[in-house]
Short mmCIF file of C-alpha atoms and ligand atoms in Angstrom, two decimals:
data_model
loop_
_atom_site.label_atom_id
_atom_site.label_comp_id
_atom_site.label_asym_id
_atom_site.label_seq_id
_atom_site.Cartn_x
_atom_site.Cartn_y
_atom_site.Cartn_z
CA MET A 1 -27.56 -61.03 189.02
CA GLU A 2 -28.73 -64.54 187.76
CA ILE A 3 -31.58 -64.46 190.28
CA LYS A 4 -32.29 -60.67 188.79
CA GLU A 5 -32.06 -62.13 184.24
CA ASP A 6 -33.99 -64.50 185.89
CA MET A 7 -37.22 -62.49 186.36
CA LYS A 8 -36.68 -60.24 184.04
CA ASN A 9 -37.04 -63.77 181.95
CA ASN A 10 -40.33 -64.29 183.50
CA ILE A 11 -41.41 -60.82 183.13
CA ILE A 12 -44.70 -60.63 180.58
CA TYR A 13 -46.47 -57.72 178.84
CA LYS A 14 -49.24 -56.89 178.32
CA ASN A 15 -51.70 -54.02 176.59
CA ILE A 16 -54.97 -53.24 177.92
CA PRO A 17 -57.67 -50.86 177.09
CA THR A 18 -58.36 -49.17 181.07
CA LEU A 19 -63.03 -50.27 180.69
CA GLU A 20 -61.05 -53.68 180.13
CA LEU A 21 -59.74 -53.58 183.06
CA THR A 22 -61.06 -56.28 186.03
CA LYS A 23 -61.80 -55.60 189.83
CA GLU A 24 -59.32 -57.79 191.18
CA GLN A 25 -56.47 -55.91 188.40
CA LEU A 26 -57.37 -52.14 189.35
CA GLU A 27 -57.27 -53.91 193.01
CA GLN A 28 -53.25 -55.01 192.17
CA CYS A 29 -53.10 -52.17 190.32
CA SER A 30 -53.80 -49.79 192.72
CA LYS A 31 -51.78 -51.64 195.98
CA LEU A 32 -48.83 -51.56 193.29
CA PHE A 33 -48.71 -48.28 193.57
CA SER A 34 -49.29 -47.34 196.90
CA GLU A 35 -47.05 -49.14 198.65
CA ASN A 36 -44.09 -48.13 195.74
CA TYR A 37 -44.47 -45.22 194.23
CA GLY A 38 -43.11 -42.84 197.10
CA LYS A 39 -43.85 -40.50 199.27
CA TYR A 40 -44.76 -36.90 200.19
CA SER A 41 -42.10 -34.37 200.14
CA GLU A 42 -41.57 -32.55 203.73
CA LYS A 43 -43.73 -29.70 202.33
CA SER A 44 -46.41 -31.23 200.73
CA VAL A 45 -50.11 -29.69 202.48
CA ILE A 46 -51.08 -32.98 203.07
CA ARG A 47 -50.38 -35.87 204.49
CA PRO A 48 -46.34 -34.92 204.42
CA GLY A 49 -43.96 -37.69 204.59
CA GLU A 50 -46.42 -40.15 204.43
CA ARG A 51 -46.52 -42.61 201.60
CA VAL A 52 -48.56 -41.96 198.25
CA LYS A 53 -51.52 -44.26 198.38
CA MET A 54 -54.06 -44.17 195.20
CA GLY A 55 -57.47 -46.46 195.75
CA VAL A 56 -59.37 -48.22 192.92
CA SER A 57 -62.08 -45.59 192.57
CA TYR A 58 -59.28 -43.10 192.03
CA TYR A 59 -58.49 -45.20 189.05
CA GLN A 60 -61.94 -45.83 188.21
CA LYS A 61 -63.03 -42.22 188.03
CA ASN A 62 -59.80 -40.81 186.22
CA TYR A 63 -58.34 -43.02 184.54
CA VAL A 64 -60.94 -46.39 183.34
CA LYS A 65 -62.77 -44.56 179.96
CA ASP A 66 -62.76 -43.85 176.58
CA ASN A 67 -58.32 -44.13 174.98
CA PHE A 68 -56.82 -44.53 178.17
CA SER A 69 -55.07 -47.78 178.73
CA VAL A 70 -52.35 -49.64 180.31
CA ALA A 71 -49.01 -50.95 179.85
CA LEU A 72 -48.14 -54.15 182.13
CA ALA A 73 -45.83 -55.57 183.09
CA ILE A 74 -46.50 -59.16 184.92
CA ASP A 75 -44.43 -61.92 186.84
CA LYS A 76 -46.85 -64.82 188.36
CA GLU A 77 -49.33 -63.41 187.57
CA GLU A 78 -48.80 -59.73 189.52
CA ILE A 79 -48.29 -57.09 188.80
CA ILE A 80 -45.15 -55.54 188.84
CA GLY A 81 -45.09 -52.91 187.36
CA GLN A 82 -47.69 -49.90 185.42
CA ALA A 83 -47.92 -47.18 182.93
CA PHE A 84 -51.53 -45.64 182.62
CA TYR A 85 -51.47 -43.57 179.34
CA ILE A 86 -53.81 -41.60 177.46
CA ARG A 87 -53.09 -42.13 173.19
CA LYS A 88 -55.77 -40.48 171.47
CA ASN A 89 -56.26 -38.80 168.66
CA TYR A 90 -57.07 -35.16 168.87
CA GLU A 91 -59.47 -32.94 165.45
CA LYS A 92 -56.54 -31.04 162.81
CA VAL A 93 -53.54 -31.70 165.87
CA GLY A 94 -52.71 -35.71 165.31
CA THR A 95 -51.90 -38.54 167.48
CA MET A 96 -50.91 -37.47 171.67
CA THR A 97 -49.98 -39.17 174.58
CA TRP A 98 -50.22 -38.88 177.46
CA ILE A 99 -48.45 -41.02 180.85
CA VAL A 100 -50.42 -39.95 183.65
CA GLN A 101 -49.43 -42.96 185.94
CA LEU A 102 -45.52 -45.01 186.16
CA VAL A 103 -45.01 -47.44 188.69
CA VAL A 104 -42.35 -49.86 189.23
CA ASN A 105 -42.13 -52.38 192.34
CA LYS A 106 -38.95 -51.83 194.10
CA THR A 107 -37.12 -55.59 194.15
CA TYR A 108 -37.86 -54.94 190.35
CA ARG A 109 -36.18 -51.96 189.30
CA LYS A 110 -33.39 -51.36 187.17
CA MET A 111 -34.44 -54.04 185.47
CA GLY A 112 -35.14 -51.86 182.32
CA ILE A 113 -39.29 -52.10 182.45
CA ALA A 114 -39.93 -48.80 183.51
CA SER A 115 -37.85 -48.02 179.89
CA LYS A 116 -39.83 -50.39 177.71
CA LEU A 117 -43.31 -49.82 179.42
CA LEU A 118 -42.36 -46.19 178.25
CA ARG A 119 -40.58 -47.07 175.41
CA SER A 120 -43.83 -48.42 173.74
CA ILE A 121 -46.08 -46.36 174.65
CA TRP A 122 -44.03 -43.44 173.07
CA GLY A 123 -42.40 -45.37 170.28
CA PHE A 124 -45.64 -44.38 167.30
CA SER A 125 -43.30 -42.27 164.97
CA ASP A 126 -45.97 -40.24 163.48
CA ASP A 127 -47.45 -39.33 166.21
CA PHE A 128 -47.99 -35.54 166.98
CA ALA A 129 -46.96 -34.88 170.41
CA TRP A 130 -45.76 -37.32 173.77
CA GLY A 131 -44.94 -36.18 176.97
CA LEU A 132 -45.99 -36.84 180.80
CA ALA A 133 -46.23 -34.68 184.08
CA THR A 134 -43.00 -35.42 186.58
CA ALA A 135 -40.86 -34.83 189.15
CA ASN A 136 -38.04 -37.27 188.49
CA PRO A 137 -35.76 -36.58 186.52
CA CYS A 138 -34.88 -40.13 185.05
CA THR A 139 -38.78 -39.86 183.35
CA VAL A 140 -37.79 -36.91 181.08
CA LYS A 141 -34.75 -38.80 180.56
CA THR A 142 -36.62 -41.97 179.03
CA LEU A 143 -38.99 -39.54 177.34
CA GLU A 144 -36.09 -38.26 175.91
CA SER A 145 -34.13 -40.89 174.35
CA ALA A 146 -37.54 -43.04 173.63
CA THR A 147 -38.17 -40.45 171.40
CA MET A 148 -35.42 -39.23 170.64
CA ARG A 149 -35.58 -35.10 170.72
CA LYS A 150 -34.76 -32.98 173.40
CA CYS A 151 -37.71 -31.29 175.54
CA LYS A 152 -37.81 -27.91 175.54
CA PRO A 153 -39.29 -25.21 177.42
CA ALA A 154 -39.83 -23.04 174.11
CA ILE A 155 -41.51 -25.34 171.95
CA ILE A 156 -43.74 -26.54 174.95
CA GLU A 157 -45.17 -23.00 174.81
CA LYS A 158 -45.80 -22.47 171.01
CA HIS A 159 -47.55 -25.93 172.28
CA LEU A 160 -49.61 -25.11 174.85
CA LYS A 161 -52.67 -25.18 174.03
CA ASP A 162 -52.52 -28.24 171.28
CA ILE A 163 -51.55 -29.97 175.34
CA SER A 164 -54.00 -28.58 177.13
CA LEU A 165 -56.67 -29.95 174.83
CA ILE A 166 -55.69 -33.25 175.78
CA GLY A 167 -53.93 -31.86 179.49
CA LYS A 168 -58.97 -31.27 179.93
CA ASP A 169 -59.04 -35.71 179.17
CA ILE A 170 -56.88 -36.50 182.63
CA GLY A 171 -57.82 -35.67 185.83
CA PHE A 172 -55.21 -33.23 187.43
CA VAL A 173 -54.82 -31.36 184.94
CA LYS A 174 -57.05 -27.70 185.65
CA ASP A 175 -57.22 -25.10 183.42
CA GLY A 176 -54.34 -22.04 183.73
CA ALA A 177 -52.41 -26.32 185.74
CA LEU A 178 -49.67 -25.44 182.95
CA GLU A 179 -47.25 -23.02 184.16
CA VAL A 180 -44.66 -22.76 181.18
CA ASP A 181 -42.73 -20.40 179.49
CA LYS A 182 -39.03 -19.70 177.58
CA HIS A 183 -37.18 -20.67 180.76
CA SER A 184 -39.24 -23.23 182.65
CA SER A 185 -41.77 -25.78 181.61
CA GLN A 186 -43.73 -27.23 184.53
CA VAL A 187 -47.36 -28.49 185.77
CA ASN A 188 -49.64 -27.38 188.86
CA SER A 189 -50.47 -30.82 190.35
CA HIS A 190 -50.51 -30.14 193.93
CA PHE A 191 -48.22 -32.98 193.98
CA ASP A 192 -45.69 -32.77 196.27
CA VAL A 193 -43.68 -36.13 195.82
CA ASP A 194 -40.58 -36.31 197.62
CA ASN A 195 -37.66 -36.16 194.97
CA SER A 196 -35.02 -35.69 197.22
CA SER A 197 -32.88 -38.10 195.98
CA PHE A 198 -33.64 -38.58 192.25
CA GLU A 199 -30.51 -39.27 190.70
CA GLY A 200 -29.96 -36.30 187.97
CA LYS A 201 -32.46 -33.37 188.98
CA GLU A 202 -29.72 -30.21 188.47
CA GLU A 203 -29.57 -30.91 184.91
CA TYR A 204 -33.13 -31.33 185.12
CA GLU A 205 -33.43 -28.44 186.65
CA ASN A 206 -31.47 -25.91 184.70
CA ARG A 207 -33.42 -26.77 181.35
CA LEU A 208 -36.58 -26.66 182.72
CA GLY A 209 -36.64 -25.30 185.87
CA LYS A 210 -35.89 -25.42 189.40
CA LEU A 211 -40.06 -26.78 190.36
CA ARG A 212 -41.79 -25.13 193.07
CA PRO A 213 -44.27 -26.79 195.53
CA GLY A 214 -46.21 -28.70 194.75
CA ARG A 215 -45.32 -29.00 190.42
CA GLU A 216 -44.25 -31.29 188.58
CA TRP A 217 -42.18 -30.76 184.87
CA LEU A 218 -44.48 -31.03 181.76
CA ALA A 219 -42.07 -32.86 179.92
CA PHE A 220 -42.96 -32.44 176.19
CA THR A 221 -41.36 -33.45 173.26
CA PHE A 222 -42.84 -33.12 169.94
CA ARG A 223 -42.66 -34.63 166.11
CA GLU A 224 -41.94 -31.55 164.24
CA GLN A 225 -38.52 -30.96 166.38
CA GLY A 226 -35.67 -31.50 164.52
CA ILE A 227 -33.22 -33.24 167.17
CA TYR A 228 -34.03 -36.12 165.70
CA LYS A 229 -31.99 -36.65 163.04
CA SER A 230 -28.45 -35.55 164.88
CA ILE A 231 -28.96 -38.24 167.27
CA TYR A 232 -30.31 -40.92 164.53
CA LYS A 233 -26.74 -42.11 162.93
CA SER A 234 -25.00 -43.11 166.20
CA LYS A 235 -27.98 -44.78 167.62
CA PHE A 236 -28.98 -46.25 164.25
CA ASN A 237 -27.79 -49.37 164.87
CA ARG A 238 -29.30 -50.21 168.11
CA ILE A 239 -32.49 -48.76 166.52
CA ILE A 240 -32.11 -51.75 163.51
CA LYS A 241 -30.44 -53.92 165.87
CA PHE A 242 -33.71 -53.82 167.97
CA SER A 243 -35.63 -54.37 165.50
CA GLU A 244 -33.73 -57.56 164.17
CA GLU A 245 -34.74 -58.92 167.94
CA GLN A 246 -38.46 -58.42 167.68
CA LEU A 247 -38.23 -60.10 164.05
CA ARG A 248 -39.88 -62.99 165.69
CA ASP A 249 -42.52 -60.93 167.49
CA ALA A 250 -43.85 -58.95 164.33
CA TYR A 251 -44.01 -62.93 162.55
CA SER A 252 -45.96 -63.73 165.91
CA ARG A 253 -48.32 -60.42 165.49
CA MET A 254 -49.15 -60.44 161.82
CA SER A 255 -52.41 -61.75 161.33
CA MET A 256 -52.78 -64.19 159.23
CA LYS A 257 -56.43 -64.81 159.09
CA ASN A 258 -57.60 -62.15 157.34
CA GLN A 259 -55.05 -61.57 154.21
CA LYS A 260 -55.37 -62.03 150.92
CA TRP A 261 -51.85 -64.00 149.81
CA ALA A 262 -52.24 -65.81 152.84
CA SER A 263 -55.34 -67.95 151.11
CA GLY A 264 -54.33 -69.32 147.76
CA GLN A 265 -52.69 -72.67 149.61
CA LYS A 266 -54.78 -75.04 147.08
CA ASN A 267 -53.47 -73.70 144.06
CA GLU A 268 -49.81 -73.52 145.26
CA ILE A 269 -49.36 -77.43 146.75
CA ASP A 270 -51.44 -78.12 144.05
CA TYR A 271 -48.69 -76.76 141.32
CA ILE A 272 -45.95 -77.45 143.58
CA LEU A 273 -46.47 -81.61 143.34
CA SER A 274 -47.25 -81.16 139.67
CA LYS A 275 -43.56 -80.49 139.39
CA ILE A 276 -42.03 -82.88 141.20
CA ASN A 277 -44.20 -85.56 139.69
CA ASN A 278 -43.81 -88.33 141.92
CA SER A 279 -47.79 -87.62 144.62
CA SER A 280 -46.64 -91.36 145.93
CA LYS A 281 -48.20 -90.63 149.52
CA ASN A 282 -44.85 -92.13 151.42
CA LEU A 283 -42.84 -88.86 151.05
CA LYS A 284 -41.51 -87.97 153.58
CA ILE A 285 -42.45 -83.60 153.99
CA ILE A 286 -40.88 -80.78 155.47
CA ASP A 287 -42.22 -77.49 156.01
CA PHE A 288 -40.08 -74.55 156.90
CA GLY A 289 -41.17 -71.05 157.97
CA CYS A 290 -45.31 -73.01 158.23
CA GLY A 291 -46.73 -70.40 159.61
CA VAL A 292 -50.15 -71.07 161.13
CA GLY A 293 -49.39 -74.54 159.13
CA ARG A 294 -51.88 -73.35 155.47
CA HIS A 295 -49.55 -76.16 153.65
CA SER A 296 -49.03 -78.55 155.36
CA LEU A 297 -52.21 -79.34 156.23
CA GLU A 298 -53.63 -78.49 152.54
CA LEU A 299 -50.16 -81.79 152.09
CA ALA A 300 -51.99 -83.62 155.16
CA GLN A 301 -55.52 -83.62 153.09
CA LYS A 302 -53.94 -85.27 150.38
CA GLY A 303 -52.61 -87.57 152.20
CA PHE A 304 -48.96 -87.13 152.69
CA ASN A 305 -47.27 -86.85 156.32
CA VAL A 306 -45.97 -83.77 157.10
CA TYR A 307 -43.39 -81.54 159.45
CA GLY A 308 -44.20 -78.45 160.15
CA ILE A 309 -41.05 -76.25 161.84
CA ASP A 310 -42.13 -72.19 162.97
CA TYR A 311 -40.20 -70.52 165.72
CA SER A 312 -43.83 -67.68 166.07
CA GLU A 313 -45.02 -69.66 169.07
CA ASP A 314 -48.14 -67.97 168.32
CA HIS A 315 -48.23 -69.90 164.93
CA ILE A 316 -47.06 -73.22 165.56
CA ALA A 317 -50.38 -72.91 168.23
CA SER A 318 -53.07 -71.88 165.57
CA ALA A 319 -51.19 -74.51 163.56
CA GLU A 320 -51.94 -77.10 165.83
CA LYS A 321 -55.54 -75.46 166.35
CA ASN A 322 -56.42 -75.73 162.77
CA ALA A 323 -54.97 -79.28 162.42
CA SER A 324 -57.59 -80.60 165.50
CA ASP A 325 -60.40 -78.30 163.66
CA LYS A 326 -60.11 -79.83 160.57
CA LYS A 327 -59.13 -83.31 162.77
CA ILE A 328 -55.95 -83.55 161.01
CA THR A 329 -53.21 -85.97 162.53
CA ASN A 330 -50.89 -86.34 159.98
CA THR A 331 -48.82 -83.03 160.79
CA LYS A 332 -46.02 -82.58 163.26
CA PHE A 333 -45.75 -78.72 163.93
CA VAL A 334 -42.82 -77.87 166.39
CA CYS A 335 -42.28 -74.26 167.44
CA GLY A 336 -37.97 -73.93 166.54
CA ASP A 337 -34.95 -71.34 164.78
CA ILE A 338 -34.65 -73.20 161.86
CA ARG A 339 -31.09 -71.63 161.98
CA LYS A 340 -30.85 -74.27 164.95
CA PHE A 341 -32.56 -77.30 163.19
CA LYS A 342 -30.97 -80.29 163.17
CA GLY A 343 -33.43 -83.18 162.17
CA LYS A 344 -32.07 -86.50 161.65
CA SER A 345 -34.15 -87.58 159.05
CA LYS A 346 -33.73 -86.54 155.56
CA TYR A 347 -36.82 -85.33 153.17
CA ASP A 348 -38.54 -86.10 149.68
CA LEU A 349 -39.79 -82.33 149.63
CA ALA A 350 -38.79 -79.18 151.42
CA LEU A 351 -40.57 -76.51 151.25
CA CYS A 352 -40.14 -72.93 152.20
CA LEU A 353 -42.79 -69.97 150.74
CA TYR A 354 -42.99 -66.78 151.45
CA ASP A 355 -40.09 -64.85 152.60
CA VAL A 356 -38.51 -67.36 155.08
CA ILE A 357 -35.61 -66.63 153.41
CA GLY A 358 -35.35 -62.41 152.83
CA SER A 359 -36.33 -62.00 156.27
CA TYR A 360 -31.99 -61.40 157.93
CA PRO A 361 -30.80 -58.40 154.89
CA ASP A 362 -27.83 -59.63 156.18
CA LYS A 363 -26.80 -62.88 154.12
CA ARG A 364 -25.49 -65.10 156.19
CA ASN A 365 -28.98 -66.00 158.02
CA ASN A 366 -30.92 -65.85 154.84
CA GLU A 367 -27.55 -68.44 153.07
CA ARG A 368 -27.77 -70.38 156.64
CA ILE A 369 -31.65 -70.93 155.32
CA LEU A 370 -31.33 -72.45 152.26
CA GLN A 371 -28.48 -74.71 154.05
CA ILE A 372 -29.90 -76.54 156.57
CA ILE A 373 -32.59 -76.97 154.28
CA TYR A 374 -30.26 -78.93 151.83
CA ASN A 375 -29.04 -80.92 154.15
CA SER A 376 -31.97 -82.06 155.10
CA LEU A 377 -33.29 -82.76 151.05
CA GLU A 378 -32.20 -86.12 150.50
CA ILE A 379 -30.03 -86.85 147.25
CA GLY A 380 -33.06 -86.12 144.47
CA GLY A 381 -34.78 -83.84 147.16
CA PHE A 382 -36.65 -81.55 145.84
CA LEU A 383 -36.71 -77.61 147.06
CA ALA A 384 -39.82 -75.51 146.27
CA LEU A 385 -39.21 -71.84 147.41
CA SER A 386 -40.61 -68.03 147.51
CA VAL A 387 -38.71 -65.20 147.61
CA MET A 388 -40.25 -61.63 147.21
CA ASN A 389 -39.12 -60.04 143.96
CA TYR A 390 -36.68 -57.37 143.91
CA GLU A 391 -37.41 -55.73 140.02
CA LEU A 392 -41.02 -55.34 140.76
CA THR A 393 -40.75 -53.60 143.86
CA ASP A 394 -37.67 -51.54 142.71
CA LYS A 395 -40.06 -50.82 139.68
CA ILE A 396 -43.34 -48.94 141.91
CA VAL A 397 -40.23 -47.21 144.58
CA PRO A 398 -40.81 -43.63 143.63
CA ASN A 399 -36.67 -42.36 143.60
CA LYS A 400 -37.23 -40.51 146.29
CA GLN A 401 -37.26 -43.41 149.09
CA LYS A 402 -34.13 -44.69 147.11
CA GLY A 403 -30.26 -44.06 148.82
CA LYS A 404 -27.80 -45.46 151.19
CA VAL A 405 -30.54 -45.49 154.63
CA LYS A 406 -27.54 -45.02 157.03
CA GLU A 407 -26.28 -42.10 155.59
CA ASN A 408 -28.62 -40.51 155.03
CA PRO A 409 -31.40 -40.31 157.67
CA ASP A 410 -34.35 -38.87 156.03
CA LEU A 411 -34.77 -41.44 154.02
CA LEU A 412 -35.91 -43.52 157.41
CA LEU A 413 -37.67 -40.63 159.26
CA LYS A 414 -39.69 -39.12 156.78
CA LEU A 415 -40.65 -43.28 155.63
CA LYS A 416 -44.63 -43.06 156.71
CA PRO A 417 -45.20 -46.32 158.95
CA ALA A 418 -47.19 -48.94 158.52
CA THR A 419 -49.74 -50.81 160.55
CA ILE A 420 -49.46 -53.39 156.77
CA MET A 421 -48.29 -56.32 159.42
CA GLN A 422 -51.86 -56.32 161.14
CA THR A 423 -53.78 -55.84 157.72
CA THR A 424 -53.55 -55.91 154.69
CA GLY A 425 -49.91 -57.93 154.73
CA ASP A 426 -49.35 -55.32 152.11
CA ILE A 427 -45.82 -55.38 151.77
CA PHE A 428 -45.05 -54.35 148.25
CA ASP A 429 -47.95 -50.83 148.57
CA PRO A 430 -44.59 -48.23 147.97
CA LYS A 431 -46.01 -45.26 150.27
CA TYR A 432 -44.58 -47.26 152.87
CA ILE A 433 -41.30 -48.58 151.51
CA VAL A 434 -37.19 -47.37 151.81
CA ILE A 435 -35.34 -48.98 149.18
CA ASP A 436 -30.78 -50.03 150.40
CA LYS A 437 -30.19 -50.61 146.66
CA ASP A 438 -26.50 -51.39 146.96
CA GLU A 439 -28.20 -54.39 148.77
CA HIS A 440 -31.51 -55.17 147.49
CA LEU A 441 -32.92 -54.08 150.72
CA ILE A 442 -36.15 -52.76 152.08
CA TYR A 443 -36.97 -51.34 154.92
CA ARG A 444 -40.35 -50.17 156.83
CA LYS A 445 -41.65 -48.69 159.58
CA GLU A 446 -44.62 -51.73 161.17
CA GLN A 447 -47.00 -50.64 164.14
CA PHE A 448 -48.05 -52.94 165.84
CA SER A 449 -51.09 -52.73 168.71
CA ASN A 450 -54.17 -53.03 170.43
CA ASP A 451 -53.60 -57.05 170.48
CA GLY A 452 -52.83 -57.64 173.71
CA LYS A 453 -49.20 -57.24 173.80
CA LEU A 454 -47.34 -54.24 173.66
CA SER A 455 -47.39 -51.33 171.39
CA ALA A 456 -44.73 -50.73 168.79
CA GLU A 457 -43.08 -49.86 166.18
CA TYR A 458 -40.04 -51.67 164.41
CA VAL A 459 -37.99 -51.27 161.55
CA ILE A 460 -38.66 -53.99 158.97
CA ARG A 461 -36.15 -54.99 157.14
CA ASP A 462 -36.56 -57.60 154.08
CA LYS A 463 -34.22 -58.78 151.35
CA ARG A 464 -35.72 -59.58 147.43
CA TYR A 465 -34.27 -60.93 145.07
CA THR A 466 -33.53 -60.64 141.40
CA MET A 467 -34.31 -63.71 139.89
CA LYS A 468 -30.23 -64.26 138.65
CA GLU A 469 -29.84 -63.58 143.18
CA ILE A 470 -31.34 -66.46 143.84
CA VAL A 471 -31.03 -69.14 141.24
CA GLU A 472 -26.44 -68.52 141.76
CA MET A 473 -28.16 -68.34 145.54
CA LEU A 474 -29.20 -71.78 144.67
CA GLN A 475 -26.80 -72.75 142.02
CA LYS A 476 -23.75 -72.01 144.16
CA LYS A 477 -25.74 -75.13 147.30
CA GLY A 478 -25.99 -77.27 145.14
CA PHE A 479 -29.28 -77.10 143.87
CA LYS A 480 -30.33 -77.71 140.18
CA ILE A 481 -33.35 -75.57 139.16
CA VAL A 482 -36.32 -77.29 138.53
CA ASP A 483 -38.65 -74.25 137.72
CA LYS A 484 -38.38 -70.95 137.40
CA ARG A 485 -41.40 -68.20 137.37
CA TYR A 486 -42.76 -65.05 138.69
CA VAL A 487 -46.05 -65.70 140.11
CA ARG A 488 -49.08 -64.06 141.66
CA ALA A 489 -50.00 -65.99 145.26
CA GLY A 490 -53.02 -68.67 145.37
CA HIS A 491 -51.92 -68.58 141.33
CA PHE A 492 -48.35 -70.65 140.86
CA ASP A 493 -49.76 -71.99 137.38
CA GLU A 494 -49.57 -68.85 135.91
CA ALA A 495 -46.04 -67.49 134.67
CA LEU A 496 -46.22 -63.20 134.65
CA GLU A 497 -43.33 -61.15 133.07
CA PRO A 498 -40.90 -59.20 136.78
CA SER A 499 -42.20 -56.25 135.66
CA ASP A 500 -45.93 -57.70 135.85
CA ALA A 501 -47.93 -55.82 138.93
CA HIS A 502 -48.91 -59.12 140.40
CA ALA A 503 -45.69 -60.71 140.36
CA LYS A 504 -44.76 -60.39 144.22
CA GLU A 505 -43.41 -63.88 144.25
CA ILE A 506 -40.99 -65.75 142.52
CA LEU A 507 -41.25 -69.07 142.81
CA ILE A 508 -38.54 -71.88 142.01
CA ILE A 509 -38.75 -75.58 142.44
CA ALA A 510 -35.25 -77.37 142.18
CA LYS A 511 -33.65 -80.67 142.85
CA LYS A 512 -30.61 -81.52 145.13
C1 SAM B 601 -44.61 -64.83 155.45
S1 SAM B 601 -44.14 -65.84 156.70
C2 SAM B 601 -44.81 -66.81 156.26
C3 SAM B 601 -45.28 -68.25 156.19
C4 SAM B 601 -46.21 -69.41 155.21
N1 SAM B 601 -44.67 -70.13 155.02
C5 SAM B 601 -46.72 -69.39 154.85
O1 SAM B 601 -46.68 -69.15 153.24
O2 SAM B 601 -48.32 -69.07 155.27
C6 SAM B 601 -42.94 -66.66 157.31
C7 SAM B 601 -42.63 -67.04 158.32
O3 SAM B 601 -41.13 -67.45 158.90
C8 SAM B 601 -40.95 -67.85 159.89
N2 SAM B 601 -39.33 -68.03 160.47
C9 SAM B 601 -38.67 -66.64 159.74
N3 SAM B 601 -37.81 -66.98 160.26
C10 SAM B 601 -37.48 -67.82 160.96
C11 SAM B 601 -36.34 -68.69 161.13
N4 SAM B 601 -35.10 -67.99 161.43
N5 SAM B 601 -36.81 -69.89 161.93
C12 SAM B 601 -38.15 -70.55 161.80
N6 SAM B 601 -38.95 -69.78 161.27
C13 SAM B 601 -39.04 -68.90 160.60
C14 SAM B 601 -41.69 -66.76 160.20
O4 SAM B 601 -41.96 -67.10 162.15
C15 SAM B 601 -43.11 -66.95 159.59
O5 SAM B 601 -44.02 -67.85 159.98
#
């Protein structure tokens, strides 16, 4: 069991457009498939009882083209799991995804690898349809669970014309190959794989029809299917928990380079230094949740020594690179979780800027971070903190997007997914926000793709604060408030009205 856990932890996942696969990777894919996929059935017209094999040239001809990608699981540079798929936007229909091949190395089965690969491909809630052809009941089950909908022949039949659009882009789906009626959904792929040992066959034979020779099930689910709601409640906690576990990943994939809010550090640091009124270069400074180090580096360029901590490895790597590019030597960046931070030194100034506090929907985690910051300061030391302005968020989000999210699934189901974290960073765009008013919690759906990692849609929750709330939280911890204001990025020197459209942050300078 432990060995499996170890193996699981070492696996890395990637998502690559197939046109970017190297010859060596294709050879590995071919080998993985040919050694692990399975056998033709004894009744197969071709190669009865023999292993199913697929050569590099088949991949090149059928899968290495526009709109095809592959999700890979890799252990020590060896591909041990692969899911080839096509995801394409069809005019007047929408985006459809079809997984054309899924295989996991036998040694690595029952570790959730296939499920992880498939979920990453199907997990986009605004796609029109998701599907695949398979003789394996487990794969149909994963489709249903990942998309929270059931495969129903009648609905598949209704959309057969739409499905055949994507079918045309796939080599083995020839004209007339889709054989669907109200009780059965199959595709004639001339692929007689031996499925005698598959568990759970009967359920799918009842629902999608007993497989005729050379056929696989055509399993598809559609966004329009209402079934999502009925299982949503029972899955709600799991969806949220999964997303929360992925928060660090989401932060890592937040591209700060091109985001407007992340460029005003010069003004921000000048304002903070003016408030603490101490320019001694001996000040000890720590930057909690330093990201790519923009404030730390600004301070370092002014001659201060700065220690930066962030739990995103990618951000810390960028921070170190930024320091070395600028030949800055008086910063130290460390990858670590603030909630577990046990610094030996005490600091004169702590920064905690741009929503590090508020990253967590529960009070416990946010308060814990604040306590750790408090403990790390000298008596008389300063904190410069910024959190997101709840008052503005509440003003700009329409009432129909507010309520109790857990009890009213429609709020989240109807919410449009965004790609904000990966693009603009404008997490105040009201189109993409649902508010749980009781707790001042903000829900967003964020999609990530095309950055080499597995694609994903996460439900991101953040806690935004009213001035009163954050001030009370700081005072309760023992801080004295030196300065408080509503601000916009890059203009901390300019105090704004609470509901000014630009006042996205609340800035507080506090003293221990
Ligand atoms: C919106 S970014 C702001 C980054 C930086 N302060 C800035 O202004 O550019 C929030 C940062 O907090 C980090 N973060 C959130 N929770 C954390 C935790 N528990 N431990 C360490 N870093 C954390 C994230 O990785 C992310 O880099």
